[in-house]
mmCIF file of C-alpha atoms and ligand atoms in Angstrom:
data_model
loop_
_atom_site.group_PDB
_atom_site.id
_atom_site.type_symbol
_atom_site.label_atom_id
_atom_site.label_comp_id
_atom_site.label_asym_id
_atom_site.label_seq_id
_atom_site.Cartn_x
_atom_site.Cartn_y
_atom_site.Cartn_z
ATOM 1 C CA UNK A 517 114.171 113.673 122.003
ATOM 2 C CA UNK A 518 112.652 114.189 118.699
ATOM 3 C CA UNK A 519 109.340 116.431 118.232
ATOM 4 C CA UNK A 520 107.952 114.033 115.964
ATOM 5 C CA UNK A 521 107.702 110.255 116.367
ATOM 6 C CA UNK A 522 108.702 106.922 114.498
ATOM 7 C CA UNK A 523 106.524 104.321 113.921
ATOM 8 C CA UNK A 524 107.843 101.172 114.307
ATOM 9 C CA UNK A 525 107.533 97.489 115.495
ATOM 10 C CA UNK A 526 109.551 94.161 115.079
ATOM 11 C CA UNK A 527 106.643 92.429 113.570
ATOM 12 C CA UNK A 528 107.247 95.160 110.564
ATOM 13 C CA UNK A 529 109.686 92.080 109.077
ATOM 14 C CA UNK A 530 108.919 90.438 106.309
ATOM 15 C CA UNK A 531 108.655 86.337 106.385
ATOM 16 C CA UNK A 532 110.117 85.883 102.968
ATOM 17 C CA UNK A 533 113.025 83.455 102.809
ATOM 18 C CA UNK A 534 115.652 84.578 101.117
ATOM 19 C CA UNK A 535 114.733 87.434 98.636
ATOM 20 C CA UNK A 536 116.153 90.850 96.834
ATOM 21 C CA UNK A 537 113.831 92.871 99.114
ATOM 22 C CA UNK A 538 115.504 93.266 102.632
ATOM 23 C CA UNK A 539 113.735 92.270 104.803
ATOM 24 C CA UNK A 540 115.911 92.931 107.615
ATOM 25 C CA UNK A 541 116.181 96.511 106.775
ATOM 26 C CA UNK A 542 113.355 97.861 109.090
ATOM 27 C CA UNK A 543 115.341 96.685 112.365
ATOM 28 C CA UNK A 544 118.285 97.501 110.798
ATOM 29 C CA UNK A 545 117.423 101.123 110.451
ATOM 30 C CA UNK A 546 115.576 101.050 114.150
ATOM 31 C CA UNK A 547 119.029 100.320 115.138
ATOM 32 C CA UNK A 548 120.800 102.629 113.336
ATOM 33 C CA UNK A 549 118.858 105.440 114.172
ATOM 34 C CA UNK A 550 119.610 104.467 117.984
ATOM 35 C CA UNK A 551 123.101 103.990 117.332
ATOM 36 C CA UNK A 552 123.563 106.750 115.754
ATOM 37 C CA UNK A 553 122.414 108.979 118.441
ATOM 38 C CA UNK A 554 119.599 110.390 115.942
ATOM 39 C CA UNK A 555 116.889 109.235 117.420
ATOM 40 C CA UNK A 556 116.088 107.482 121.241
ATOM 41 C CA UNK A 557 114.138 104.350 122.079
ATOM 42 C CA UNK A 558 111.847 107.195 123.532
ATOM 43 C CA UNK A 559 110.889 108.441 119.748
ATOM 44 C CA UNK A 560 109.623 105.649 118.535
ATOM 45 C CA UNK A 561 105.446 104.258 118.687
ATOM 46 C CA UNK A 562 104.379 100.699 118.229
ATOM 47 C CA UNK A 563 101.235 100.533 115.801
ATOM 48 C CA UNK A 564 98.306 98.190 116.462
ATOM 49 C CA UNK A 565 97.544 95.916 112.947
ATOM 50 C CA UNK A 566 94.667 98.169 110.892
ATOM 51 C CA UNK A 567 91.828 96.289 111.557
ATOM 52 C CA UNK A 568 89.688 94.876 108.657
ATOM 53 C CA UNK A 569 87.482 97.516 108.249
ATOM 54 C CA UNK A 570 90.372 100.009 107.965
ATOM 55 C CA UNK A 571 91.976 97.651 105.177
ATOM 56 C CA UNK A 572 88.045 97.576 103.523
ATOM 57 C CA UNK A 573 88.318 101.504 103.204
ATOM 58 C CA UNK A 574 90.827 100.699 100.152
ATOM 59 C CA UNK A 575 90.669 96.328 99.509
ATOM 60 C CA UNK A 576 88.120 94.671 98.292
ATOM 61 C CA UNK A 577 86.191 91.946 100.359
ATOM 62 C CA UNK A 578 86.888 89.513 97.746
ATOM 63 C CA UNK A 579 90.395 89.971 97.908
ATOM 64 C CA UNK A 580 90.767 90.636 101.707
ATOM 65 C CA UNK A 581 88.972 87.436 102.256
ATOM 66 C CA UNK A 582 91.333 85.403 99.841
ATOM 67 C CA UNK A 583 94.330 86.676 102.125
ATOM 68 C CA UNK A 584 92.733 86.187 105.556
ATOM 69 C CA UNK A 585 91.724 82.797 104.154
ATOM 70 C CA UNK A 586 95.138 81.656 102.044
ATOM 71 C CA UNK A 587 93.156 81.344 98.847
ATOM 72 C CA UNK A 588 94.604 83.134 96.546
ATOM 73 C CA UNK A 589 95.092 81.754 93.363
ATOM 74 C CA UNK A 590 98.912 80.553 91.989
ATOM 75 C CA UNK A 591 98.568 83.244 89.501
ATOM 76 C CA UNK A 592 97.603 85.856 91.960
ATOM 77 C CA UNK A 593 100.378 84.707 94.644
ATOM 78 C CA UNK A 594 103.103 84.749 91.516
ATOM 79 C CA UNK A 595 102.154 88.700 90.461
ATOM 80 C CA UNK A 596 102.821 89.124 94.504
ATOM 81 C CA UNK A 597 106.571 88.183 93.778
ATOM 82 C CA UNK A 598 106.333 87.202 97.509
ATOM 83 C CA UNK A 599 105.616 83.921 99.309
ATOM 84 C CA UNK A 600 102.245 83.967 100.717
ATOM 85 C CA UNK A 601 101.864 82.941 104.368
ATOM 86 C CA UNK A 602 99.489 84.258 107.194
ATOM 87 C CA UNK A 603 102.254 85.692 108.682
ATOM 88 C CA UNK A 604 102.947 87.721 105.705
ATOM 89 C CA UNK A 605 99.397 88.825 106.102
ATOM 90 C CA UNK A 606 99.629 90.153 109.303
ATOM 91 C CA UNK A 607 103.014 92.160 108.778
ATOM 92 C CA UNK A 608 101.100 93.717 105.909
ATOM 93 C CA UNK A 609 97.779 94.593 108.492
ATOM 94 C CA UNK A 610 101.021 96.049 111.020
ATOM 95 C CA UNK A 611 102.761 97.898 108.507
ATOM 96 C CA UNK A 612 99.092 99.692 107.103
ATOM 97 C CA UNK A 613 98.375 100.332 110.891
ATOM 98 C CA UNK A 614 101.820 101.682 111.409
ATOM 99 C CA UNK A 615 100.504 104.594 108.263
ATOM 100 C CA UNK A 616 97.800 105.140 109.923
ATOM 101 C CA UNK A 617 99.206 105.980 113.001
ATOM 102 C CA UNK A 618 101.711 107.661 110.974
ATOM 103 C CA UNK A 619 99.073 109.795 109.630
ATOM 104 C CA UNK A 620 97.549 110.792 112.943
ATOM 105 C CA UNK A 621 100.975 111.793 114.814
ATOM 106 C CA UNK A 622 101.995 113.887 111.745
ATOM 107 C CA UNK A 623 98.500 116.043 111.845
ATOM 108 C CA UNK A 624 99.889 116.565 115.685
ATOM 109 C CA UNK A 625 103.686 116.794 115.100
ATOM 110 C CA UNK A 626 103.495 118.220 111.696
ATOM 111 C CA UNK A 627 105.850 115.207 110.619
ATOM 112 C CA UNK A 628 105.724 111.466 111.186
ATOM 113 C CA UNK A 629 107.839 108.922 109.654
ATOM 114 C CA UNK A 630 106.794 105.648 109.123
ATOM 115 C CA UNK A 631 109.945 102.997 109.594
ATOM 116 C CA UNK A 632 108.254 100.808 106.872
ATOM 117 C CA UNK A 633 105.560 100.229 104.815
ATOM 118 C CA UNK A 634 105.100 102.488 101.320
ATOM 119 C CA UNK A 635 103.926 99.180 99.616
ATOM 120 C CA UNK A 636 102.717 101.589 96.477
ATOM 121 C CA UNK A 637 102.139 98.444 94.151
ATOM 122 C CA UNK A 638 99.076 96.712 95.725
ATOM 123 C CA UNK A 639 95.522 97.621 93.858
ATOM 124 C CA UNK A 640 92.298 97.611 95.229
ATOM 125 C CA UNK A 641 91.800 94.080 94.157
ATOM 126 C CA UNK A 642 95.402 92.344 94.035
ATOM 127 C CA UNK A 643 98.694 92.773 95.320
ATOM 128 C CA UNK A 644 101.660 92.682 92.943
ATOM 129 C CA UNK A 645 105.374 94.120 93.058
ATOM 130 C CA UNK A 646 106.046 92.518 96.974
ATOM 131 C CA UNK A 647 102.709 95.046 97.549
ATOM 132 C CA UNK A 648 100.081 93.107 99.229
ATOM 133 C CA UNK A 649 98.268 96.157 101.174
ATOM 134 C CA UNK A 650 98.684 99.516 99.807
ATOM 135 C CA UNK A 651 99.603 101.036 103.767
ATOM 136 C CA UNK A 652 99.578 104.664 102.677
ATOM 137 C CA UNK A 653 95.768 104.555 101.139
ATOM 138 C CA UNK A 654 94.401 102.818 103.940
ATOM 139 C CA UNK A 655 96.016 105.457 105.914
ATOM 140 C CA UNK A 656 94.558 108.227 104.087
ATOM 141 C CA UNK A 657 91.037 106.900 103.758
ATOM 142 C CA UNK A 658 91.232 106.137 107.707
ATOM 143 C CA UNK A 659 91.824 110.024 107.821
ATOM 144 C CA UNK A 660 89.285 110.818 105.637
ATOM 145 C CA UNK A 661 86.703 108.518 107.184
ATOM 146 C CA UNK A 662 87.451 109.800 110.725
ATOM 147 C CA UNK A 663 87.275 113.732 109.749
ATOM 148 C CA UNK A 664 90.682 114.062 110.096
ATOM 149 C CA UNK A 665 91.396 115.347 106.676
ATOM 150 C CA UNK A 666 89.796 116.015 103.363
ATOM 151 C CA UNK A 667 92.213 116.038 101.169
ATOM 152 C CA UNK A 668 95.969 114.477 100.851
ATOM 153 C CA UNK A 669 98.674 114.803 98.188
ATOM 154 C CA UNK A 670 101.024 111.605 97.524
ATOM 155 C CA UNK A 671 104.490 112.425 96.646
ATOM 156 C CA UNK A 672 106.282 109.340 95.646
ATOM 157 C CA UNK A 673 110.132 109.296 94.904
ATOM 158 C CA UNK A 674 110.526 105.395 95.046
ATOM 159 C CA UNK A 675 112.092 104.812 91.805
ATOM 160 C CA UNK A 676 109.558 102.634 90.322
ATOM 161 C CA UNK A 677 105.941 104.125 89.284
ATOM 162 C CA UNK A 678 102.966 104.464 91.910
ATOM 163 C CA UNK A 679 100.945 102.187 90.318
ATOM 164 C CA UNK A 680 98.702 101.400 92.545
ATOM 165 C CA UNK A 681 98.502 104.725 94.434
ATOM 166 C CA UNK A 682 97.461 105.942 90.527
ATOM 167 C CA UNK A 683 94.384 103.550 90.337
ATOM 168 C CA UNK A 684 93.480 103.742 94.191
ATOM 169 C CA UNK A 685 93.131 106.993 93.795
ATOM 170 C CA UNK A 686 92.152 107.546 90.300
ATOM 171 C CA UNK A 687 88.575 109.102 91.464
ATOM 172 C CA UNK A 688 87.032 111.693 89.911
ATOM 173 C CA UNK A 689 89.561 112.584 86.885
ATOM 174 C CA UNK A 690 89.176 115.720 85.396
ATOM 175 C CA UNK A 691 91.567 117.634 82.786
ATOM 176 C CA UNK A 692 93.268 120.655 84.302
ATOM 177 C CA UNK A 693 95.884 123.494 83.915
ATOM 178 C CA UNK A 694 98.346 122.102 81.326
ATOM 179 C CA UNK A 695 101.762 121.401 83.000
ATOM 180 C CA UNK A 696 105.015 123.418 82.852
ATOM 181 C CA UNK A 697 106.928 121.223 79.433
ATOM 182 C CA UNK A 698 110.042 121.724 80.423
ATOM 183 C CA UNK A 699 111.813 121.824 83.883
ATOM 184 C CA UNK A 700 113.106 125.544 84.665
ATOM 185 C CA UNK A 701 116.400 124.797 86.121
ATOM 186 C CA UNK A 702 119.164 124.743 83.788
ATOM 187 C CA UNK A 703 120.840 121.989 84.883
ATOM 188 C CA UNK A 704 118.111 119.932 83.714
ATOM 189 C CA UNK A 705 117.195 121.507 80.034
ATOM 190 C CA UNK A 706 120.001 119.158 78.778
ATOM 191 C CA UNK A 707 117.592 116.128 79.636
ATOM 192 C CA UNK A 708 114.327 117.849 79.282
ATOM 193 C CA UNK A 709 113.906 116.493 76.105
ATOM 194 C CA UNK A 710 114.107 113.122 77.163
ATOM 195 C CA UNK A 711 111.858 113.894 80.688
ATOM 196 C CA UNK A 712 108.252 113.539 80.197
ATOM 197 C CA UNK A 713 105.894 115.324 82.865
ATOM 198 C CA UNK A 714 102.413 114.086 82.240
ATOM 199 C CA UNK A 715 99.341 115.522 84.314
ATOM 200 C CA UNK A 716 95.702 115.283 84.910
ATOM 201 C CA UNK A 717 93.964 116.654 88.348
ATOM 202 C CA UNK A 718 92.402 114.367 90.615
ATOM 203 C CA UNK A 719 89.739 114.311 93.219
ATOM 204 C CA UNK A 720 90.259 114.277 96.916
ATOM 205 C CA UNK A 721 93.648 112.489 96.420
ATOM 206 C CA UNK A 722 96.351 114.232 94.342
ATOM 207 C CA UNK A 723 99.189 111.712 93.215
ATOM 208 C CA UNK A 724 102.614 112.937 92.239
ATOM 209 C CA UNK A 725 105.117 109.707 91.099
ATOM 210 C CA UNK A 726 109.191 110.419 89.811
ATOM 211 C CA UNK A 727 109.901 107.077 88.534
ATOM 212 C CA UNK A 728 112.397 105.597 86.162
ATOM 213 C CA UNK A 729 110.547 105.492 83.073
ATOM 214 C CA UNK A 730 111.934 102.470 81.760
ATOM 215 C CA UNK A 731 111.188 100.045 84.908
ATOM 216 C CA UNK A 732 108.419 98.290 86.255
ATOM 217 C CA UNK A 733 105.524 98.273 85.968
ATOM 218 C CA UNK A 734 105.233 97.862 82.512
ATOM 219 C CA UNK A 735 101.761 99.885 82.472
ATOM 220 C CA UNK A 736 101.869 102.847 84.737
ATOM 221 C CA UNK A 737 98.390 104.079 85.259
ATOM 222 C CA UNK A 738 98.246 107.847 85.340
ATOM 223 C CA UNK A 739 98.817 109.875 88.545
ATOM 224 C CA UNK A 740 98.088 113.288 88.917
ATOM 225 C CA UNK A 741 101.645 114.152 87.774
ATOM 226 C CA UNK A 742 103.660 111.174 86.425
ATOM 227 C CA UNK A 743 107.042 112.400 85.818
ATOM 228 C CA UNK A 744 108.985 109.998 83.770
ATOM 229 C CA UNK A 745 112.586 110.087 83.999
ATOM 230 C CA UNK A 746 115.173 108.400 81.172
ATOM 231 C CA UNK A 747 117.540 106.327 82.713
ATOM 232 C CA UNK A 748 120.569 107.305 84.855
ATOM 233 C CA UNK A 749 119.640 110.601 85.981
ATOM 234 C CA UNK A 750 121.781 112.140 88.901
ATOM 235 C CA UNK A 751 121.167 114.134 91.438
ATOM 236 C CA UNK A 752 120.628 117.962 90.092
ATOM 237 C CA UNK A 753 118.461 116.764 87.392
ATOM 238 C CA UNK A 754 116.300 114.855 89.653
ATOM 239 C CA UNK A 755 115.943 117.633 92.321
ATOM 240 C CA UNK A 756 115.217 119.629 89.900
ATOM 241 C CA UNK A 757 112.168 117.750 88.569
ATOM 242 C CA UNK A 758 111.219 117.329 91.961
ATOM 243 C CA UNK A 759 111.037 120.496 92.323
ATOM 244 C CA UNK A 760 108.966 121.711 89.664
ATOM 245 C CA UNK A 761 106.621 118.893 89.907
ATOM 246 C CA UNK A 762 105.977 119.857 93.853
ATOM 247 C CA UNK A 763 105.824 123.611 92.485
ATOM 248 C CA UNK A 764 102.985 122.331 89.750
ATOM 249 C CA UNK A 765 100.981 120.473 92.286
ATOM 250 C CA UNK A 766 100.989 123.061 94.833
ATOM 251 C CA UNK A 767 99.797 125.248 92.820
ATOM 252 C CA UNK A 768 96.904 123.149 91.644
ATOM 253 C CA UNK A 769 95.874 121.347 94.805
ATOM 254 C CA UNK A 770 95.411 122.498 99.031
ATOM 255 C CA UNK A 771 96.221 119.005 100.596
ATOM 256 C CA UNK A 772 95.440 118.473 104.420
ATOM 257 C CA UNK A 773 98.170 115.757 104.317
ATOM 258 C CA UNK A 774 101.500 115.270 102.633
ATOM 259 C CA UNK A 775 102.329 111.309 102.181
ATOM 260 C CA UNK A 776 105.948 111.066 101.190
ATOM 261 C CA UNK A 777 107.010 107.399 99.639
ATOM 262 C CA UNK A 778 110.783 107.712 100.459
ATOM 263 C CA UNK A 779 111.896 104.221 98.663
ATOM 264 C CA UNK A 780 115.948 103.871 98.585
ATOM 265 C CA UNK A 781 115.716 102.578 95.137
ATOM 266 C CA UNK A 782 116.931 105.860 92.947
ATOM 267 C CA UNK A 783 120.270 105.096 93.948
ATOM 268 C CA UNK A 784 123.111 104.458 92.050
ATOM 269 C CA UNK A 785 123.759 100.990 93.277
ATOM 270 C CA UNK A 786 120.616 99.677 93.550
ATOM 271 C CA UNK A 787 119.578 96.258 91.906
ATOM 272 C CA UNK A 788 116.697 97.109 90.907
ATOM 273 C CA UNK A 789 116.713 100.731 89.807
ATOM 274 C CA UNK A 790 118.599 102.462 86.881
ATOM 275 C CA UNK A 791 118.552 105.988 87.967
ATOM 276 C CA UNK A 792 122.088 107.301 89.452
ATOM 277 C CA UNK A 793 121.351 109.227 92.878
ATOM 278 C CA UNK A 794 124.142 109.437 95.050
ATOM 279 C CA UNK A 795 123.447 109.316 99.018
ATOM 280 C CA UNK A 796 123.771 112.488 99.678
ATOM 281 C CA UNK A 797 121.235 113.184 96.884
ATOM 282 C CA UNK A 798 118.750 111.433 98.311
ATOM 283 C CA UNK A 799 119.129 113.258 101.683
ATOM 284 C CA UNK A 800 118.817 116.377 99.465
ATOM 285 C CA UNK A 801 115.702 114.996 98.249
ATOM 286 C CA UNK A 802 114.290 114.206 101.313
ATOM 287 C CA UNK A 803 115.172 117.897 102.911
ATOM 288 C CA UNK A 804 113.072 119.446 99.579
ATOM 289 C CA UNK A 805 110.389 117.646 100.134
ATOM 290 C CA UNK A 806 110.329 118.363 104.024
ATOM 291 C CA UNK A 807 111.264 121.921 103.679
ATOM 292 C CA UNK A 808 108.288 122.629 101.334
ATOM 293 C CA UNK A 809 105.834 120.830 103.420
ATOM 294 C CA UNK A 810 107.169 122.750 106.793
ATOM 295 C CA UNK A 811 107.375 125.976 104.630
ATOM 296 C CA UNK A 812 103.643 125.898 103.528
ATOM 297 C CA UNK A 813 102.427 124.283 107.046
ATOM 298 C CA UNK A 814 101.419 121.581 105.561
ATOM 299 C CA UNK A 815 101.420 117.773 107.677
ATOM 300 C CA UNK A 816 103.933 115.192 106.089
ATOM 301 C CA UNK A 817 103.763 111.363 106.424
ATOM 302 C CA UNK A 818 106.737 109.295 105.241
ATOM 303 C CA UNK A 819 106.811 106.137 104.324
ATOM 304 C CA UNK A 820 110.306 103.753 103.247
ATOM 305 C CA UNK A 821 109.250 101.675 100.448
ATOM 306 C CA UNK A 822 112.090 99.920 98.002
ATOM 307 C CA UNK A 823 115.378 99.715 98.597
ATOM 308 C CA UNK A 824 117.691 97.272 96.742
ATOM 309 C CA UNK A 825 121.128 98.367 96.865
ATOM 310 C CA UNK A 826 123.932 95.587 96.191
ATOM 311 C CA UNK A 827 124.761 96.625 99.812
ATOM 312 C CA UNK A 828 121.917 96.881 102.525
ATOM 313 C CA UNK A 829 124.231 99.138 104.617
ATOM 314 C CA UNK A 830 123.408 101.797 101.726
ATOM 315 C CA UNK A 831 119.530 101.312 101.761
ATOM 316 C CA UNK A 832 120.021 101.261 105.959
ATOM 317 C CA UNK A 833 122.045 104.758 105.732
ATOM 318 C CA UNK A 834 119.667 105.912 103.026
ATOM 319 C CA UNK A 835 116.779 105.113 105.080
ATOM 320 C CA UNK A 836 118.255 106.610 108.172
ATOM 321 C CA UNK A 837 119.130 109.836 106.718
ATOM 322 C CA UNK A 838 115.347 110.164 106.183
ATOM 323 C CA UNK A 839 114.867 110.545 109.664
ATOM 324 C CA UNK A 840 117.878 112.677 109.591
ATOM 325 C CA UNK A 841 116.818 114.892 107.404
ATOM 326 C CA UNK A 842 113.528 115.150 108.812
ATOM 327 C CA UNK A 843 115.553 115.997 112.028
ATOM 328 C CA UNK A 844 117.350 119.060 110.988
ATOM 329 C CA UNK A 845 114.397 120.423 108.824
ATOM 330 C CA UNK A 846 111.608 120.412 111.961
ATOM 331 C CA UNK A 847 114.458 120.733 114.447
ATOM 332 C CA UNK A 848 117.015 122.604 113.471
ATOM 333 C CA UNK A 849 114.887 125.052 111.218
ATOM 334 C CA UNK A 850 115.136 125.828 107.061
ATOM 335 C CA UNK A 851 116.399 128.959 105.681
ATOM 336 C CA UNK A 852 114.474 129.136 101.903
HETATM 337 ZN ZN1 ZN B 839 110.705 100.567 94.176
#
């Protein structure tokens, strides 16, 4: 048995026809992880839907009422890039209840992995980018409102920017300590010049995005850190920006919370990504991330995000070792 839990229901599908986002993938990694012998049927929680209120903390009424009522406008359903339908809206209200149980068990466990949501597209007042409700937010502010936490640190590695995590969050923006120019590791100094790390501190919500630069969304609000990575960068340059950018926020901000956005997409095959991870890689990346957060004792929240890979086996395994990796991190121990 694990000492953290999964969060995870059937309803966590999304009814969407026939479309480059998978779906499927959310059982498919359920059963994986039980196949695999990673995980037992014993691990896992089923979340309740967030009720309205909790989706209130971060929507606004106008726009929650145009999805509880199926009035959103043909413009407004197109920037969704996924069919409307009221069963759409209630995988949406699962997967943000799924966070914030998420949220909850990982202040207990000290890690909790979500087996979905991450929908880091959707805005206060519109969804866009197959994001209808941003899961993570609602999951924060639910924290927030019940005393759980003050403060909470986003660290998202899907490879397209955290756009709406950026103006969710966007608060009280003030200028800070001027950020580190140049990545420290030498592997990377070859692409430095082309790597742009742009930062501003935030308020009760720090937000840390590595995203292909060149990728949607064409206008990437500012996060705390925005790290902007050229096209087709492996696996030592990335973990290397990684890195530094966890260093930088650390050392600028105490969260209470650690909300990883583990999307698939920086891999090499993906369909919609241009960034050249290998799976191993990512497993590295996912055993940084957890190794810092266990390191300085602070909680850590995962959520899956994208995944596109010309093969959904990949995004599955990718996925998968996730949970793996959080495995041997809070199981197994870290030496660093
Ligand atoms: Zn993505």
């Amino acid at each position: 048995m694990l000492p953290f839990k999964l969060i995870y229901s059937n309803g966590y599908y999304l009814p969407i026809g026939a479309h480059v986002f998978p779906a499927e993938k959310y059982r498919l990694v359920h059963d994986r992880l039980l196949a695999s012998g990673v995980a037992e049927a014993t691990d896992f929680l089923e979340p309740e839907p967030a009720t309205d209120q909790d989706i209130l903390l971060v929507h606004t009424p106008e726009y929650v009422n145009k999805l509880r009522t199926g009035t959103l406008s043909p413009r407004e359903e197109m920037e969704l890039e996924v069919p409307y339908s009221q069963d759409l809206v209630a995988a949406f209200w699962l997967a943000a209840g799924g966070s914030i149980l998420a949220a909850r068990q990982a202040l207990t466990d000290r890690v909790s992995i979500n087996v979905g949501g991450g929908f880091h597209h959707a805005f206060p007042d519109h969804g866009e980018g197959f994001c209808m409700i941003h899961d993570v937010a609602v999951g924060i502010r639910r924290m927030q409102r019940d005393g759980r936490i003050r403060t909470a640190m986003t660290v998202d590695c899907d490879v397209h920017h955290g756009n709406g995590t950026a103006a969710i969050f966007a608060g009280t923006r003030t200028r800070s300590e001027p950020l580190p120019s140049a990545c420290t590791s030498p592997l990377s100094q070859a692409r430095s010049k082309e790597t742009k790390m742009r930062g501003t501190h935030a308020g009760d919500v720090f937000t840390i995005s590595l995203h292909q630069h060149n990728n949607y969304p064409a206008v990437k609000p500012p996060s705390s850190i925005d790290v902007d990575l050229p096209d087709g960068v492996g696996d030592d340059d990335y973990l290397a920006w990684l890195d530094n950018a966890l260093s930088s926020g650390l050392r600028q901000f105490e969260p209470d919370l650690l909300c990883y956005i583990a999307g698939a997409d920086p891999y090499r095959e993906d369909q919609l990504g241009g960034l050249s991870l290998t799976i191993e890689g990512l497993k590295r990346r996912d055993e940084l991330v957890f190794r810092i957060a266990r390191a300085r004792d602070i909680p850590v929240m995962v959520t899956f995000a994208g995944g596109y890979a010309r093969n959904v086996e990949d995004t599955v395994t990718i996925h998968s070792n996730t949970v793996a990796a959080a495995k041997e991190v809070f199981v197994r121990g870290f030496s660093s």
